[in-house]
Coordinates of C-alpha atoms in Angstrom, one line a residue:
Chain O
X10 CA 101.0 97.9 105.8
X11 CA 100.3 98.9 102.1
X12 CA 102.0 101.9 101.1
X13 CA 102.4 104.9 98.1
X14 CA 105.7 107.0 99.2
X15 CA 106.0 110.4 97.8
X16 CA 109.6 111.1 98.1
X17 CA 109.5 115.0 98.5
X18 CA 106.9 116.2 101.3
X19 CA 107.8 119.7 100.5
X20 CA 109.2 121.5 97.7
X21 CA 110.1 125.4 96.5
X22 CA 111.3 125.6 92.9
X23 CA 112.1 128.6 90.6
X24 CA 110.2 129.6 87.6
X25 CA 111.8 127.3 84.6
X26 CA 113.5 124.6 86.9
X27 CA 112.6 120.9 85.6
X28 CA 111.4 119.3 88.7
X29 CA 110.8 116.0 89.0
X30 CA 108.5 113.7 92.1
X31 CA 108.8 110.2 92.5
X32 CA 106.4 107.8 94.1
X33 CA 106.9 104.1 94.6
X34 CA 103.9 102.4 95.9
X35 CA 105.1 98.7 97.8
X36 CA 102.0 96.4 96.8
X37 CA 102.7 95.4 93.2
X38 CA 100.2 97.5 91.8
X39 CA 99.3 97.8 88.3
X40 CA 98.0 101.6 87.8
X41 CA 99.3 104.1 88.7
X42 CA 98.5 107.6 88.8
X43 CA 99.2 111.3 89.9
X44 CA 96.6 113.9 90.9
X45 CA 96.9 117.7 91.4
X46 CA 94.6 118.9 93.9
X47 CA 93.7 122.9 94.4
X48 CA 91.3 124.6 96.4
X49 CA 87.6 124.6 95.2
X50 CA 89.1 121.9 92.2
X51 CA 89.1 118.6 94.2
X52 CA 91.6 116.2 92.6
X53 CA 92.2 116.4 88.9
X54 CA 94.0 113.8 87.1
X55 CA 97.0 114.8 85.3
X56 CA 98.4 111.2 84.0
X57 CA 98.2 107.7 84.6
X58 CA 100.0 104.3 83.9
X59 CA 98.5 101.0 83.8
X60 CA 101.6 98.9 82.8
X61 CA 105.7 99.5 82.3
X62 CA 106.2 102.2 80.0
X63 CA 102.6 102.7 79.4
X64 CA 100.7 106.2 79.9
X65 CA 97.8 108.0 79.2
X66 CA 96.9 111.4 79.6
X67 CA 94.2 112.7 82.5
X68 CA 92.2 115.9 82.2
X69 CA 95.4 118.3 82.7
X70 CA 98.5 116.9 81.0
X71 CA 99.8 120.3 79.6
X72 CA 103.3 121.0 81.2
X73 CA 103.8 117.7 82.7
X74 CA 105.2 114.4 81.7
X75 CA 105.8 111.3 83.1
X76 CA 108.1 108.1 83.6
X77 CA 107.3 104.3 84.3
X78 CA 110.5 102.5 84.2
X79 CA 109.8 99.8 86.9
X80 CA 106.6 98.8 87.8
X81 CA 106.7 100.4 91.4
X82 CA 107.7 103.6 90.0
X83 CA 105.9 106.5 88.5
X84 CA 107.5 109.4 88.5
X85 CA 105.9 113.0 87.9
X86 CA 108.3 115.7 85.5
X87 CA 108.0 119.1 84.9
X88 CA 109.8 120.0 82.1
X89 CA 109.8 123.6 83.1
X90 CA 108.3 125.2 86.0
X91 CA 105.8 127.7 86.4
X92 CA 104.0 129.7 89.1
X93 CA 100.5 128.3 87.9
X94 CA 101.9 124.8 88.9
X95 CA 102.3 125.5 92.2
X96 CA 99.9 122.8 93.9
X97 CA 99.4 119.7 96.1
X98 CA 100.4 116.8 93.7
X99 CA 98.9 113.6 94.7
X100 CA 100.1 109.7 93.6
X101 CA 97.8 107.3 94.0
X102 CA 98.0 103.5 93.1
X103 CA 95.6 100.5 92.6
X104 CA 95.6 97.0 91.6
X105 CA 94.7 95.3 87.8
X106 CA 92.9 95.6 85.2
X107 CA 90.1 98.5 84.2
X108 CA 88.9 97.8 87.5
X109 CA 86.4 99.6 90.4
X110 CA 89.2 98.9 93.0
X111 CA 90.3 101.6 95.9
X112 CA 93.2 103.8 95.3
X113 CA 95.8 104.1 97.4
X114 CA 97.7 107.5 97.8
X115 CA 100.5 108.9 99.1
X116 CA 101.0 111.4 101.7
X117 CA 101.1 114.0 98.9
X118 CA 104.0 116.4 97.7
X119 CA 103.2 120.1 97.9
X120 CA 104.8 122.3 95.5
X121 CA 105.6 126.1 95.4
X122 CA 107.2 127.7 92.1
X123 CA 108.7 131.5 93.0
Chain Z
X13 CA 80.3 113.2 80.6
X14 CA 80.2 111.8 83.7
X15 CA 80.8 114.2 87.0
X16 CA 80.3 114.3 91.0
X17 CA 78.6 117.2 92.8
X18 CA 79.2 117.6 96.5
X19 CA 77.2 120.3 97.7
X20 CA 78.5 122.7 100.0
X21 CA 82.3 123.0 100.0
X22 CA 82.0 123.6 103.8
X23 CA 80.0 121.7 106.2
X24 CA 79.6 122.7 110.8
X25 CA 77.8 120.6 112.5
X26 CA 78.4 120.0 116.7
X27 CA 79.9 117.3 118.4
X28 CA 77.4 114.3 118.5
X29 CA 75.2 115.5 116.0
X30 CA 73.9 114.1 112.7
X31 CA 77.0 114.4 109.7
X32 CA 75.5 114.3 106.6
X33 CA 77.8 114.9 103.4
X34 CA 75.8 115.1 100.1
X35 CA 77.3 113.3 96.8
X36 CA 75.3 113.6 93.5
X37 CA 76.5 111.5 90.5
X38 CA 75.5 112.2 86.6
X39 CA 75.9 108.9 84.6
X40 CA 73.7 106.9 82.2
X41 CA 75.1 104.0 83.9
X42 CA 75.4 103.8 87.6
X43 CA 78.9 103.6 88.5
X44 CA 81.1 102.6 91.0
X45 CA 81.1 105.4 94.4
X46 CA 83.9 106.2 96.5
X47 CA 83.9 108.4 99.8
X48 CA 87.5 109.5 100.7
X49 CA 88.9 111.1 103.9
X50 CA 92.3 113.7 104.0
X51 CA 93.3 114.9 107.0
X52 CA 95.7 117.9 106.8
X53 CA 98.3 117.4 105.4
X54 CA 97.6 114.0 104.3
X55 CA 96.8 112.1 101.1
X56 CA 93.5 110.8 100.8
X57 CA 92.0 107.0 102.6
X58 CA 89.0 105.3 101.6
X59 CA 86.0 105.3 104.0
X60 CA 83.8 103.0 101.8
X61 CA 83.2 102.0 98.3
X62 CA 79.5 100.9 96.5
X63 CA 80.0 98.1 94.0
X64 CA 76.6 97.0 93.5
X65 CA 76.6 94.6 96.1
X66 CA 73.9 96.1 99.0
X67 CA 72.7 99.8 98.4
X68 CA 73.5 100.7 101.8
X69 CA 77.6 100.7 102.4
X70 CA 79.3 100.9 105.9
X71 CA 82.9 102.3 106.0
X72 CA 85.5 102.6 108.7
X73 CA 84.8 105.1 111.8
X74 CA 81.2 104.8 111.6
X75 CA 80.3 106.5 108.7
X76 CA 77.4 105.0 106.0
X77 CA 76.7 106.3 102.8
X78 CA 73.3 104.8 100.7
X79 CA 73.2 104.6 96.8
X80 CA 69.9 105.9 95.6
X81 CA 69.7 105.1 92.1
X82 CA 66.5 107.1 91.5
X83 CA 68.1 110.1 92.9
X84 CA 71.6 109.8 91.5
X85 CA 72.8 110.0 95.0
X86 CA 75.5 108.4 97.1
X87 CA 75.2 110.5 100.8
X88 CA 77.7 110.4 102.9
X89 CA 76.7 109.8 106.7
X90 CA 77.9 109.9 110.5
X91 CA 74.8 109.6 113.6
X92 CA 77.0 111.5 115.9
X93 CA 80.0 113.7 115.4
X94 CA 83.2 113.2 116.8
X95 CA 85.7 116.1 116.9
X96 CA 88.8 113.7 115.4
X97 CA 86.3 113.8 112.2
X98 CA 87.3 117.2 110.8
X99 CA 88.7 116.7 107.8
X100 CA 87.9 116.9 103.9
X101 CA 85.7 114.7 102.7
X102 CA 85.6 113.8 98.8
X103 CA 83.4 112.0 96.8
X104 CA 84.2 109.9 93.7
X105 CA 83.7 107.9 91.0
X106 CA 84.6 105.5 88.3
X107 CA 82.6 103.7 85.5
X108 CA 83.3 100.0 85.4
X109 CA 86.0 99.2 82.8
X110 CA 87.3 102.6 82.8
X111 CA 90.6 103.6 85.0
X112 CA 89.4 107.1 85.2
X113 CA 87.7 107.9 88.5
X114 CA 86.1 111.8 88.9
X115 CA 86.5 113.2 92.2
X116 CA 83.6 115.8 93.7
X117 CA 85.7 119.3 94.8
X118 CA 85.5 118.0 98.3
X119 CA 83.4 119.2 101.3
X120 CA 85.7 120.5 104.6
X121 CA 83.6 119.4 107.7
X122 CA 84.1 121.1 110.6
X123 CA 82.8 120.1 114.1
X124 CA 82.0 122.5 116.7
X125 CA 83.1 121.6 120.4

């Protein structure tokens, strides 16, 4: 069974702690991505990855960075937390190319700065 | 810039009734549709995809959806409710040779017992 993994279901930060999610998706995917999802906002893409060591900014980069080391890895970092980036934070992966393909996501990782 | 619209953020219908989820795209060039499912708690699965191939597209757990072009439309439906299919539904799409698919703000359907 294909699989994206989110490794942190649930997390509670303080205001200014880096925090960092990892996903590693099993099916040799090319692209990569991660999502944050609010309320009323559907999914918004923050960056994606189509290659090692390749990324591109989404719509909402600001505060966030990210690392592609292996291919099955793409890992989400914020540098320094903040209450506005408390949110559902989706990974999503998908095969090749610029292509029209599904994308797979993980079980997501839900966020809470204090 | 392309965009989804789903209209109405929440949807009640009754068990065994008609589900129908609306999807509106704005693109010069028709692109390619998805319809996605989340449960709570849950990241999102794909209940079908358009790719050109037939207008009319039939996904998992009976649901259909049916590309209009003339309408820039991409409907999401179920003939009769089931209570297991409360859940978010989401709307989205991506122009061919671009990796950047646009998700609709979701519509929460609930179904009355």
């Amino acid at each position: 069974d294909v699989k994206v993994t989110q490794s942190s279901r649930y997390l509670v930060k303080r205001t200014g702690e880096k925090v960092f999610l990892e996903c590693v998706q099993d099916m040799d995917h090319e692209n990569m991505f991660w999502y944050r999802q609010d309320p009323g906002l559907g999914l918004r893409l923050i960056y994606f990855s189509y290659d090692v060591k390749m990324k591109e900014k989404g719509d909402i980069p600001e505060g966030y960075s990210v690392s592609r080391e292996k291919k099955e890895r793409f890992s989400l970092i914020l540098e320094s937390a903040s209450t506005n980036q408390t949110s559902m934070y989706l990974c999503a992966s998908s095969e090749g190319g610029k292509n029209t393909g599904e994308l797979f996501f993980g079980e997501g990782s839900r966020l809470t700065v204090l | 810039a392309q965009s989804v619209t789903q209209l109405g953020s929440h949807v009640s219908v009754s068990e065994g009734a008609l589900v129908l989820l609306r999807c509106n795209y704005s693109s010069s060039v028709p692109p390619y549709l998805f319809w996605y499912v989340q449960y709570p708690n849950q990241g999102l699965q794909l209940l079908l995809k358009y790719t050109s191939a037939a207008t009319l597209v039939k996904g998992i757990n009976g649901f259909e959806a049916e590309f209009k072009k003339s309408e820039t439309s991409f409907h999401l439906t179920k003939p009769s409710a089931h209570m297991s299919d409360a859940a978010e539904y989401f709307c989205a799409a991506v122009r061919s040779g671009t990796y950047k698919y646009i998700f609709g703000t979701g519509t929460r359907l609930k179904v009355l017992a």
